[in-house]
Coordinates of C-alpha atoms and ligand atoms in Angstrom, one line a residue:
M1 CA 120.4 90.1 71.8
K2 CA 121.0 92.8 74.2
N3 CA 117.2 92.9 75.2
S4 CA 117.6 91.4 78.6
E5 CA 120.8 93.1 79.5
I6 CA 119.1 96.5 78.9
A7 CA 116.0 95.5 80.8
E8 CA 118.1 94.3 83.7
I9 CA 120.0 97.8 83.9
F10 CA 116.6 99.5 83.7
N11 CA 115.3 97.6 86.6
N12 CA 118.4 98.1 88.6
I13 CA 118.2 102.0 87.9
A14 CA 114.7 101.9 89.1
D15 CA 115.8 100.0 92.2
I16 CA 118.5 102.6 93.1
L17 CA 116.2 105.5 92.3
E18 CA 113.8 103.9 94.9
I19 CA 116.8 103.9 97.4
K20 CA 117.3 107.3 96.9
E21 CA 113.4 108.0 97.2
E22 CA 113.2 109.6 93.8
N23 CA 110.0 110.5 92.0
P24 CA 107.8 107.5 91.9
F25 CA 106.7 108.3 88.3
R26 CA 110.3 108.2 87.2
I27 CA 110.9 104.8 89.0
S28 CA 107.9 103.4 87.4
A29 CA 108.8 104.5 83.8
Y30 CA 112.1 102.7 84.2
R31 CA 110.2 99.5 85.4
K32 CA 107.7 99.6 82.6
A33 CA 110.4 100.1 80.1
A34 CA 112.4 97.3 81.5
Q35 CA 109.3 95.0 81.2
N36 CA 108.4 96.0 77.7
I37 CA 112.1 95.6 76.5
E38 CA 112.2 92.2 78.1
S39 CA 109.1 91.0 76.4
L40 CA 110.0 92.6 73.0
P41 CA 110.0 89.7 70.6
K42 CA 112.7 91.6 68.3
D43 CA 116.3 92.3 68.7
I44 CA 116.5 95.7 70.3
E45 CA 119.7 96.6 68.3
T46 CA 117.5 96.1 65.1
V47 CA 114.9 98.3 66.5
A48 CA 117.5 100.9 67.4
R49 CA 119.1 100.8 64.0
K50 CA 115.7 101.5 62.4
K51 CA 115.2 104.4 64.7
K52 CA 112.0 102.8 66.1
L53 CA 113.0 102.7 69.8
T54 CA 110.3 105.3 70.7
A55 CA 107.6 102.9 69.2
I56 CA 108.2 100.5 72.1
P57 CA 105.6 101.6 74.7
G58 CA 107.1 103.5 77.6
I59 CA 110.3 104.4 75.8
G60 CA 110.5 108.1 75.1
K61 CA 113.4 110.2 73.8
D62 CA 115.4 110.0 77.1
L63 CA 115.1 106.2 77.5
A64 CA 115.9 105.7 73.8
G65 CA 119.0 107.7 74.3
K66 CA 120.0 105.5 77.1
I67 CA 119.5 102.4 75.0
E68 CA 121.5 103.8 72.2
E69 CA 124.2 104.6 74.6
Y70 CA 124.3 101.1 75.9
I71 CA 124.3 99.8 72.4
S72 CA 127.2 101.9 71.2
K73 CA 129.4 102.1 74.5
G74 CA 128.4 99.0 76.4
K75 CA 127.3 101.0 79.4
I76 CA 125.1 103.8 80.5
K77 CA 126.6 106.6 82.4
L78 CA 123.6 107.4 84.5
Y79 CA 123.6 103.7 85.7
E80 CA 127.5 103.9 86.4
D81 CA 127.0 107.0 88.4
L82 CA 124.1 105.7 90.3
K83 CA 125.8 102.4 91.2
R84 CA 128.6 104.5 92.7
S85 CA 126.1 106.3 94.9
V86 CA 124.8 103.3 96.8
S87 CA 126.6 100.6 98.7
K88 CA 127.1 97.2 97.1
P89 CA 125.4 95.1 99.8
V90 CA 122.3 97.3 99.5
L91 CA 122.1 96.8 95.8
E92 CA 122.6 93.0 96.2
L93 CA 120.1 92.8 98.9
M94 CA 117.4 94.7 96.9
A95 CA 117.7 91.9 94.3
I96 CA 115.7 89.7 96.8
P97 CA 111.9 89.8 95.8
G98 CA 110.1 91.5 98.7
V99 CA 113.2 93.4 100.0
G100 CA 112.6 97.0 99.3
P101 CA 115.1 99.8 99.6
K102 CA 114.2 100.6 103.2
T103 CA 114.7 97.1 104.4
A104 CA 117.9 96.7 102.3
K105 CA 119.3 99.8 103.7
L106 CA 118.4 98.8 107.4
L107 CA 119.9 95.4 107.0
S108 CA 123.2 96.6 105.6
E109 CA 123.6 99.7 107.6
K110 CA 122.4 98.6 111.0
L111 CA 122.8 94.8 110.8
K112 CA 126.0 94.9 108.8
V113 CA 124.6 92.4 106.4
H114 CA 127.0 92.3 103.4
S115 CA 125.6 89.9 101.1
I116 CA 122.6 87.7 100.4
K117 CA 124.6 84.6 101.6
D118 CA 125.4 86.6 104.8
L119 CA 121.6 87.5 105.2
E120 CA 120.6 83.9 104.7
K121 CA 123.0 82.8 107.4
K122 CA 122.0 85.5 109.8
A123 CA 118.4 85.1 109.2
S124 CA 118.4 81.3 109.6
Q125 CA 120.5 81.7 112.9
G126 CA 117.7 84.1 114.2
K127 CA 120.0 87.0 114.4
I128 CA 117.7 89.2 112.3
K129 CA 114.6 89.0 114.4
D130 CA 113.2 91.6 116.8
I131 CA 115.7 94.3 116.0
F132 CA 114.9 97.5 114.5
G133 CA 111.2 96.6 114.2
I134 CA 111.8 93.7 111.8
K135 CA 109.0 91.2 112.4
E136 CA 109.3 87.4 112.3
K137 CA 106.9 87.5 109.3
T138 CA 109.4 89.7 107.6
V139 CA 112.2 87.3 108.2
T140 CA 110.1 84.4 106.7
N141 CA 109.3 86.5 103.7
I142 CA 113.0 87.4 103.1
L143 CA 114.0 83.7 103.4
R144 CA 111.3 82.9 100.9
G145 CA 112.4 85.6 98.7
I146 CA 116.0 84.3 98.7
G147 CA 114.7 80.8 97.8
F148 CA 112.6 82.4 95.0
L149 CA 115.6 84.3 93.7
K150 CA 117.7 81.2 93.6
K151 CA 115.0 79.3 91.9
S152 CA 114.5 81.9 89.2
E153 CA 118.3 82.1 88.5
E154 CA 118.2 78.5 87.7
R155 CA 115.4 78.6 85.2
T156 CA 114.6 80.5 82.1
H157 CA 111.0 81.5 81.1
L158 CA 109.4 79.7 78.2
G159 CA 109.2 83.0 76.2
Q160 CA 112.9 83.7 76.3
A161 CA 113.8 79.9 75.9
I162 CA 111.8 79.7 72.7
K163 CA 113.4 82.6 71.3
I164 CA 116.8 81.2 71.9
S165 CA 115.8 77.7 70.8
D166 CA 114.2 79.1 67.5
E167 CA 117.3 81.1 66.7
I168 CA 119.6 78.1 67.1
T169 CA 117.4 75.6 65.3
S170 CA 116.7 77.7 62.3
R171 CA 120.4 78.4 62.1
L172 CA 121.2 74.7 62.2
K173 CA 118.4 73.8 59.8
K174 CA 120.1 75.9 57.2
L175 CA 123.0 73.4 57.1
S176 CA 122.8 71.2 54.2
E177 CA 124.1 68.3 56.6
V178 CA 121.0 68.7 58.9
K179 CA 117.8 66.8 57.9
K180 CA 115.6 67.4 60.9
A181 CA 115.8 69.6 63.9
S182 CA 113.4 69.8 66.8
P183 CA 113.3 71.0 70.3
A184 CA 112.8 68.4 73.1
G185 CA 112.7 68.6 76.9
S186 CA 110.7 70.7 78.9
L187 CA 110.6 73.3 76.1
R188 CA 108.8 71.0 73.8
R189 CA 106.4 70.2 76.7
M190 CA 106.0 74.0 76.9
K191 CA 106.6 74.1 80.4
E192 CA 106.4 77.7 81.8
T193 CA 110.2 77.7 82.8
V194 CA 113.1 75.5 81.6
R195 CA 116.4 74.7 83.2
D196 CA 118.1 74.1 79.8
I197 CA 117.1 73.7 76.3
D198 CA 117.4 70.3 74.5
I199 CA 117.6 70.1 70.6
L200 CA 117.6 67.1 68.6
I201 CA 119.0 66.8 65.0
T202 CA 119.3 64.1 62.4
S203 CA 122.4 64.3 60.1
N204 CA 124.8 62.0 58.7
K205 CA 127.6 64.4 59.4
P206 CA 127.3 65.0 63.2
R207 CA 130.8 66.3 63.5
K208 CA 130.1 69.2 61.3
V209 CA 126.9 69.9 63.1
M210 CA 128.8 70.0 66.4
E211 CA 131.5 72.2 64.9
V212 CA 129.0 74.8 63.8
F213 CA 126.8 74.6 66.8
T214 CA 129.8 75.2 69.2
R215 CA 130.7 78.4 67.1
I216 CA 127.4 80.1 66.9
P217 CA 127.5 83.8 68.0
Q218 CA 125.3 83.2 71.0
V219 CA 128.0 81.1 72.6
K220 CA 129.5 82.4 75.8
E221 CA 131.0 79.1 76.9
V222 CA 131.3 75.6 75.5
L223 CA 130.8 73.1 78.3
V224 CA 131.1 70.0 76.1
H225 CA 132.0 69.6 72.5
G226 CA 131.6 65.8 71.7
P227 CA 131.1 64.0 68.4
T228 CA 127.3 63.7 68.6
K229 CA 126.5 65.7 71.6
S230 CA 127.5 69.3 72.8
S231 CA 126.5 71.7 75.4
I232 CA 127.0 75.5 75.4
I233 CA 126.1 78.3 77.7
T234 CA 124.6 81.3 75.9
R235 CA 125.5 84.9 76.4
N236 CA 122.4 85.2 78.4
N237 CA 123.4 82.3 80.5
V238 CA 121.1 79.6 79.2
Q239 CA 122.5 76.1 78.8
V240 CA 121.7 74.6 75.4
D241 CA 122.4 70.9 74.6
V242 CA 122.3 69.6 70.9
R243 CA 122.3 65.9 70.0
V244 CA 122.6 64.3 66.7
V245 CA 120.9 61.0 66.1
E246 CA 120.3 58.5 63.3
P247 CA 117.3 59.2 61.2
S248 CA 116.0 55.8 62.2
S249 CA 116.1 56.8 65.8
F250 CA 114.7 60.3 65.5
G251 CA 111.1 59.4 66.7
S252 CA 112.3 57.4 69.7
A253 CA 114.9 59.9 70.6
L254 CA 112.5 62.7 70.4
C255 CA 110.1 60.8 72.7
Y256 CA 112.8 59.9 75.1
F257 CA 114.4 63.4 75.3
T258 CA 111.0 65.2 75.4
G259 CA 110.3 63.4 78.6
S260 CA 109.1 64.1 81.1
K261 CA 111.3 61.6 83.0
S262 CA 108.2 60.2 84.9
H263 CA 106.3 60.0 81.5
N264 CA 109.2 58.0 80.2
I265 CA 109.4 55.7 83.1
A266 CA 105.6 55.0 82.8
L267 CA 106.1 54.2 79.0
R268 CA 108.8 51.9 79.8
K269 CA 107.0 50.0 82.3
M270 CA 104.1 49.5 79.8
A271 CA 106.6 48.3 77.2
V272 CA 107.9 45.7 79.6
E273 CA 104.4 44.5 80.5
K274 CA 103.9 44.0 76.7
G275 CA 107.2 42.1 76.1
L276 CA 108.7 45.0 74.6
K277 CA 111.8 47.1 75.2
I278 CA 111.9 51.1 74.7
N279 CA 114.9 53.5 74.9
E280 CA 116.2 56.3 72.9
Y281 CA 117.0 54.2 69.8
G282 CA 113.7 52.6 69.3
V283 CA 111.0 50.1 70.4
F284 CA 112.2 46.5 70.2
K285 CA 110.8 43.0 70.9
A286 CA 112.4 42.0 74.2
K287 CA 113.0 38.4 73.0
T288 CA 114.2 38.8 69.5
N289 CA 115.5 42.5 69.8
K290 CA 113.7 43.3 66.5
R291 CA 113.0 47.0 66.1
I292 CA 109.4 47.6 65.6
A293 CA 109.4 51.5 65.7
G294 CA 111.8 54.4 66.0
T295 CA 111.7 56.7 63.0
D296 CA 108.5 58.4 63.8
E297 CA 107.4 59.5 67.3
K298 CA 103.8 58.5 66.6
D299 CA 104.6 55.0 66.0
I300 CA 106.2 54.6 69.4
Y301 CA 102.9 55.3 71.0
K302 CA 101.2 52.9 68.4
A303 CA 103.5 50.2 69.2
L304 CA 102.5 50.4 72.8
N305 CA 98.8 50.5 71.9
L306 CA 98.5 54.2 73.2
A307 CA 96.8 57.1 71.6
Y308 CA 99.4 59.8 70.7
V309 CA 100.0 61.9 73.6
P310 CA 100.7 65.7 72.8
P311 CA 103.9 66.7 74.5
E312 CA 102.2 69.3 76.7
M313 CA 100.5 66.4 78.6
R314 CA 103.5 64.3 79.1
E315 CA 103.9 64.7 82.8
D316 CA 102.5 61.4 84.1
R317 CA 99.5 63.1 85.5
G318 CA 97.0 60.5 84.2
E319 CA 97.5 60.9 80.5
I320 CA 98.8 57.4 80.0
Q321 CA 95.7 55.8 81.5
L322 CA 93.7 58.0 79.1
A323 CA 95.8 57.1 76.1
L324 CA 95.2 53.6 76.8
K325 CA 91.5 53.9 76.7
N326 CA 91.8 56.4 73.8
K327 CA 90.1 59.0 75.9
L328 CA 92.5 61.8 75.7
P329 CA 91.0 65.2 75.7
R330 CA 91.2 67.1 72.4
L331 CA 93.3 70.0 73.4
V332 CA 92.6 73.6 72.4
E333 CA 94.7 74.9 69.6
L334 CA 96.0 78.4 68.7
K335 CA 93.7 78.3 65.6
D336 CA 90.6 77.9 67.8
I337 CA 91.1 81.3 69.3
K338 CA 88.5 83.7 67.9
G339 CA 89.5 86.8 69.6
D340 CA 91.8 88.7 72.1
I341 CA 89.9 89.8 75.1
H342 CA 92.5 91.8 77.1
V343 CA 94.3 94.5 75.2
H344 CA 95.7 97.9 76.0
S345 CA 95.6 100.9 73.7
K346 CA 97.5 104.2 73.6
N347 CA 94.7 105.6 75.8
S348 CA 96.2 103.8 78.9
D349 CA 99.7 102.4 78.8
G350 CA 99.6 100.7 75.3
A351 CA 101.3 101.8 72.1
L352 CA 98.7 101.2 69.5
S353 CA 95.6 103.1 68.5
F354 CA 92.0 101.4 68.2
E355 CA 92.5 101.3 64.5
E356 CA 95.9 99.6 64.8
I357 CA 94.7 97.1 67.3
A358 CA 91.6 96.2 64.9
S359 CA 93.9 95.8 62.0
T360 CA 96.4 93.7 63.8
C361 CA 93.8 91.5 65.1
Q362 CA 92.1 91.3 61.8
G363 CA 95.4 90.2 60.3
L364 CA 95.4 87.4 63.0
G365 CA 92.1 86.2 61.7
Y366 CA 90.1 87.0 64.9
E367 CA 86.4 87.8 64.9
Y368 CA 86.6 90.3 67.6
V369 CA 89.0 92.1 70.1
I370 CA 88.1 93.8 73.3
I371 CA 90.0 97.0 74.2
T372 CA 90.4 97.0 78.0
D373 CA 92.4 100.0 79.1
H374 CA 93.2 100.6 82.9
S375 CA 90.8 102.3 85.2
Q376 CA 91.1 105.6 86.8
T377 CA 93.1 104.6 90.0
L378 CA 95.9 103.0 88.1
Q379 CA 97.4 106.5 87.2
V380 CA 100.9 105.2 86.6
A381 CA 99.5 103.0 83.8
G382 CA 97.4 105.9 82.4
G383 CA 94.1 104.7 83.8
L384 CA 91.0 106.4 82.4
K385 CA 88.7 108.8 84.0
E386 CA 85.1 107.7 83.8
K387 CA 84.2 110.4 81.3
D388 CA 87.0 109.5 79.0
L389 CA 86.2 105.9 79.0
L390 CA 82.7 106.8 78.1
K391 CA 83.9 108.8 75.3
N392 CA 85.8 105.7 74.1
V393 CA 82.6 103.7 74.1
E394 CA 81.2 106.1 71.6
K395 CA 84.5 106.1 69.5
I396 CA 84.6 102.4 69.3
R397 CA 80.9 101.9 68.3
K398 CA 81.5 104.4 65.5
L399 CA 84.7 102.9 64.4
N400 CA 83.0 99.5 63.9
K401 CA 81.6 100.9 60.7
K402 CA 85.1 101.0 59.2
F403 CA 86.0 97.5 59.9
K404 CA 84.1 94.8 58.2
K405 CA 85.8 91.6 59.1
I406 CA 86.5 92.1 62.8
R407 CA 84.3 93.5 65.5
L408 CA 85.8 95.9 68.1
L409 CA 84.5 95.7 71.6
I410 CA 85.0 97.9 74.4
G411 CA 85.7 96.9 77.9
S412 CA 88.1 97.8 80.8
E413 CA 90.6 96.3 83.1
V414 CA 89.0 97.7 86.3
D415 CA 91.1 97.7 89.5
I416 CA 89.6 95.8 92.3
L417 CA 90.3 98.4 95.1
S418 CA 91.8 97.2 98.4
D419 CA 88.3 96.7 99.9
G420 CA 87.0 94.8 97.0
R421 CA 84.9 97.7 95.5
L422 CA 85.4 98.4 91.7
D423 CA 87.2 101.4 90.4
Y424 CA 84.1 102.6 88.2
K425 CA 80.5 103.0 89.2
D426 CA 78.0 100.5 88.0
S427 CA 76.5 103.3 85.7
V428 CA 79.7 103.2 83.8
L429 CA 80.4 99.5 83.9
K430 CA 77.0 98.9 82.4
E431 CA 78.1 100.7 79.1
L432 CA 80.8 98.3 78.6
D433 CA 80.9 95.0 76.5
F434 CA 83.3 93.2 78.8
V435 CA 84.7 93.9 82.3
I436 CA 87.8 92.5 83.7
G437 CA 88.4 92.7 87.3
A438 CA 92.2 93.0 88.3
I439 CA 94.3 93.4 91.4
H440 CA 97.2 95.7 91.0
S441 CA 97.6 96.7 94.7
G442 CA 97.8 95.4 98.1
F443 CA 99.6 92.2 97.2
K444 CA 100.7 91.7 100.8
Q445 CA 97.3 91.5 102.1
S446 CA 96.3 88.2 103.8
R447 CA 94.9 85.2 101.8
E448 CA 91.6 85.9 103.3
V449 CA 91.4 89.5 102.3
L450 CA 92.7 89.0 99.0
T451 CA 90.4 86.1 98.3
R452 CA 87.5 88.3 99.5
R453 CA 88.5 91.1 97.2
I454 CA 88.2 88.7 94.2
V455 CA 85.1 87.2 95.4
K456 CA 83.3 90.5 95.9
A457 CA 84.5 91.5 92.4
M458 CA 83.0 88.3 90.8
E459 CA 79.7 89.0 92.6
S460 CA 79.5 92.2 90.6
R461 CA 76.9 91.5 87.8
Y462 CA 79.2 93.4 85.4
V463 CA 82.5 91.6 85.9
N464 CA 83.0 89.0 83.2
M465 CA 86.6 87.7 83.9
I466 CA 89.3 88.0 86.6
A467 CA 92.7 89.1 85.0
H468 CA 95.9 87.3 86.2
P469 CA 94.2 85.8 89.3
T470 CA 97.3 85.1 91.3
G471 CA 99.4 88.1 90.4
R472 CA 102.7 86.5 89.8
L473 CA 105.3 88.1 87.8
M474 CA 108.1 85.6 87.1
G475 CA 111.5 86.8 88.2
V476 CA 109.8 89.8 90.0
R477 CA 107.4 88.5 92.5
D478 CA 105.7 85.3 93.5
S479 CA 101.9 84.7 93.3
Y480 CA 100.0 86.5 96.1
E481 CA 98.1 84.0 98.2
I482 CA 94.5 83.3 97.3
D483 CA 92.2 80.4 98.3
L484 CA 91.9 78.9 94.9
E485 CA 89.1 76.6 95.7
K486 CA 86.9 79.3 97.0
V487 CA 87.7 81.5 93.9
L488 CA 86.7 78.6 91.6
K489 CA 83.6 77.9 93.4
V490 CA 82.4 81.5 93.3
A491 CA 83.6 81.9 89.6
K492 CA 81.4 78.9 88.7
E493 CA 78.4 80.3 90.7
T494 CA 78.6 83.7 89.2
N495 CA 79.5 82.6 85.6
T496 CA 82.8 84.6 86.0
A497 CA 85.7 83.5 83.6
L498 CA 89.3 83.3 85.0
E499 CA 92.0 84.5 82.7
I500 CA 95.0 82.7 81.5
N501 CA 97.1 85.7 81.1
A502 CA 99.5 84.9 78.2
Y503 CA 102.2 87.3 79.0
P504 CA 105.5 85.2 79.3
E505 CA 106.3 86.4 82.8
R506 CA 102.7 86.0 84.0
L507 CA 101.2 82.8 82.6
D508 CA 98.5 83.1 85.1
L509 CA 96.4 81.1 86.0
D510 CA 99.2 78.4 85.5
D511 CA 98.6 74.9 84.2
N512 CA 97.6 73.2 87.4
A513 CA 95.1 75.8 88.4
S514 CA 93.7 75.8 84.8
R515 CA 93.2 72.1 85.0
R516 CA 91.4 72.4 88.3
A517 CA 89.2 75.2 86.8
K518 CA 88.2 72.9 84.0
E519 CA 87.3 70.0 86.5
V520 CA 85.1 72.5 88.5
G521 CA 83.5 73.8 85.3
V522 CA 84.9 77.3 85.2
M523 CA 85.4 79.0 81.9
L524 CA 88.8 80.2 81.1
G525 CA 89.7 83.1 78.9
I526 CA 93.1 83.2 77.3
A527 CA 94.3 86.8 76.7
T528 CA 97.4 88.5 75.7
D529 CA 97.2 91.7 77.9
A530 CA 99.0 93.0 74.8
H531 CA 100.5 96.5 75.0
T532 CA 102.3 96.4 71.7
K533 CA 101.8 94.9 68.2
E534 CA 104.4 92.2 68.9
Q535 CA 102.7 91.1 72.1
F536 CA 99.7 89.7 70.4
Q537 CA 101.9 86.9 69.4
N538 CA 101.9 85.8 73.0
M539 CA 98.6 84.2 72.6
A540 CA 100.5 80.9 71.8
F541 CA 102.0 80.8 75.2
G542 CA 98.5 81.3 76.8
V543 CA 97.4 78.3 74.5
S544 CA 100.3 76.2 75.8
V545 CA 99.3 76.7 79.4
A546 CA 95.8 75.8 78.5
R547 CA 97.0 72.6 76.8
R548 CA 99.2 71.7 79.7
G549 CA 96.1 72.2 81.9
W550 CA 94.2 69.8 79.6
L551 CA 91.7 72.3 78.3
E552 CA 89.6 71.7 75.3
K553 CA 88.1 74.3 73.0
K554 CA 84.8 74.4 75.0
N555 CA 86.6 75.3 78.1
V556 CA 87.9 78.5 76.6
L557 CA 85.6 81.5 76.5
N558 CA 87.3 83.2 73.5
T559 CA 87.2 80.2 71.3
F560 CA 83.5 80.9 70.7
G561 CA 82.5 83.0 67.7
L562 CA 81.2 86.5 68.3
E563 CA 77.6 85.7 68.7
S564 CA 78.0 82.7 71.1
F565 CA 80.8 84.6 72.9
L566 CA 78.5 87.5 73.7
K567 CA 75.7 85.1 74.7
K568 CA 78.1 83.4 77.2
L569 CA 78.7 86.6 79.1
K570 CA 76.7 86.8 82.3
K571 CA 73.7 88.4 83.6
Ligands
LIG601 P1 114.4 70.9 82.5 O1 114.8 70.7 84.0 O2 113.4 72.0 82.5 O3 115.5 70.9 81.7 O4 113.5 69.6 82.2 P2 113.6 68.5 81.1 O5 112.4 67.6 81.1 O6 114.0 69.1 79.9 O7 114.8 67.6 81.7 P3 116.4 67.3 81.1 O8 116.9 68.5 80.3 O9 117.1 66.9 82.4 O10 116.1 66.0 80.2 C1 115.5 66.1 79.1 C2 114.7 64.8 78.9 O11 115.4 63.6 78.8 C3 113.7 64.5 80.0 O12 112.5 65.2 79.9 C4 113.6 63.0 80.0 C5 114.8 62.6 79.5 N1 115.7 62.0 80.6 C6 116.5 62.7 81.3 N2 117.1 61.9 82.2 C7 116.4 60.8 82.2 C8 116.4 59.6 83.0 O13 117.2 59.5 84.0 N3 115.7 58.6 82.8 C9 114.7 58.9 81.7 N4 113.8 57.9 81.5 N5 114.6 59.9 81.0 C10 115.5 60.9 81.3
LIG602 CA1 115.8 70.6 79.4

């Protein structure tokens, strides 16, 4: 799929336009388009073939033309021209999160930095400090940015990894020689990013499976081609390992290769204490070597006298102790979700009309959906003026007569301004069913200021949830710093929910913070922030974060049916 290649080019175009201080709306159009292409769950070539590119939000005729150009010619003229117009070091330096065009130019032109490596060296030798007004804090940020860049190059986010894994497993499953196929490793544990994809297969013709796997179209490079295990690098640079095992070992191999390593170590220790031996081939009596489990993963846990631990919990964070006492939480599931509570329509920066959103969500079996377009300050994302929002309130109320099975609610994703005030007056907010407070500016403010902004927003009697509370965008920027404990405390006091934003690049709050929220008694809302029809599917990623955070149904606001959901909203 060329999705990520095109998204990367659009992001690079935006970077170069930024260096050249071009129109900010044009820059933001390229960035938005890149984001939407990256999160498109369909092959962009298929979309182009069906002449549906302009249905992707943020893709107009012009950008659609660029995409078609790339698909047919393998390059985009505008991009090639732009690249020639700026120096290579500047381009490379701008890839560092937090290094904008101005700093990149300064570093390259005045300090003669010629690469990221060179910058890292010069910065750690203290050669960057105190010249041309670069502050010590900037240097620290640059070094942190380089670390972040390296880390994000090593790992692939879950959304993309699942797509690749699904493509490959479904292809292999079609072979008559393949009996079972399942992802394992961090992907099966639904970790937010994975280093590589592990796939496990049972077959009595492993060589045939290896032959097919190493020749699938996704292959860029074959690292290992063995009789039962092979590794490839895909065209989008992700490593995939496929192992074939005997059917009688499938359960134990699945358990072993799902990990995590520390969960496995803890299991092994328990086995030893029970006079058993556990490995990827099965569970055995230590004395006699008699196999007592192996085919089915559930039996592995049974053999150790443990309740079955869902893959998302296998991190050795206390789950084994609970499994021993049969006290594991009953994790929330996708089917428990009763409505999407953060959705954008055509009115701001989304692609769908109110009707289309309602029918999509009805199709998903939801009882309600809340339209939460952006507020007036966020002009680049089509933020609504107060009077337009109020008109939509009327529209939505009327529209409900048309839909019998689903209730459309109206809310807003309201910007929390830099001083913590909300972007709409109370007299407007009070007309809404649901208000989400969100930070979209001033990411570089101090931890104290950012925390105070969120706290102030939560103290409003109208704010029901805080969107993507830490603001991270994987591969683009790290979380901004907040005092999570303080935020949780006030969330609890003010009955404000915190969001688990299900957008694959966000997944914010993350698993650890969500688990902490549960401990404190804060309600979480899992929401897609969908801008397109396909993005409603991201709910599954949000649910997996929740599951990794040990959340149960009762901890998640939108698992409640319409009546109880509305009752739970504050104030
Ligand atoms: P990552 O880094 O995102 O790929 O994370 P994982 O968990 O997928 O790690 P990976 O791919 O190195 O290994 C897959 C699983 O295999 C891992 O979760 C547990 C198991 N495993 C790997 N190495 C060891 C080991 O040395 N000891 C044990 N007990 N298990 C291991
Ligand atoms: Ca892995």
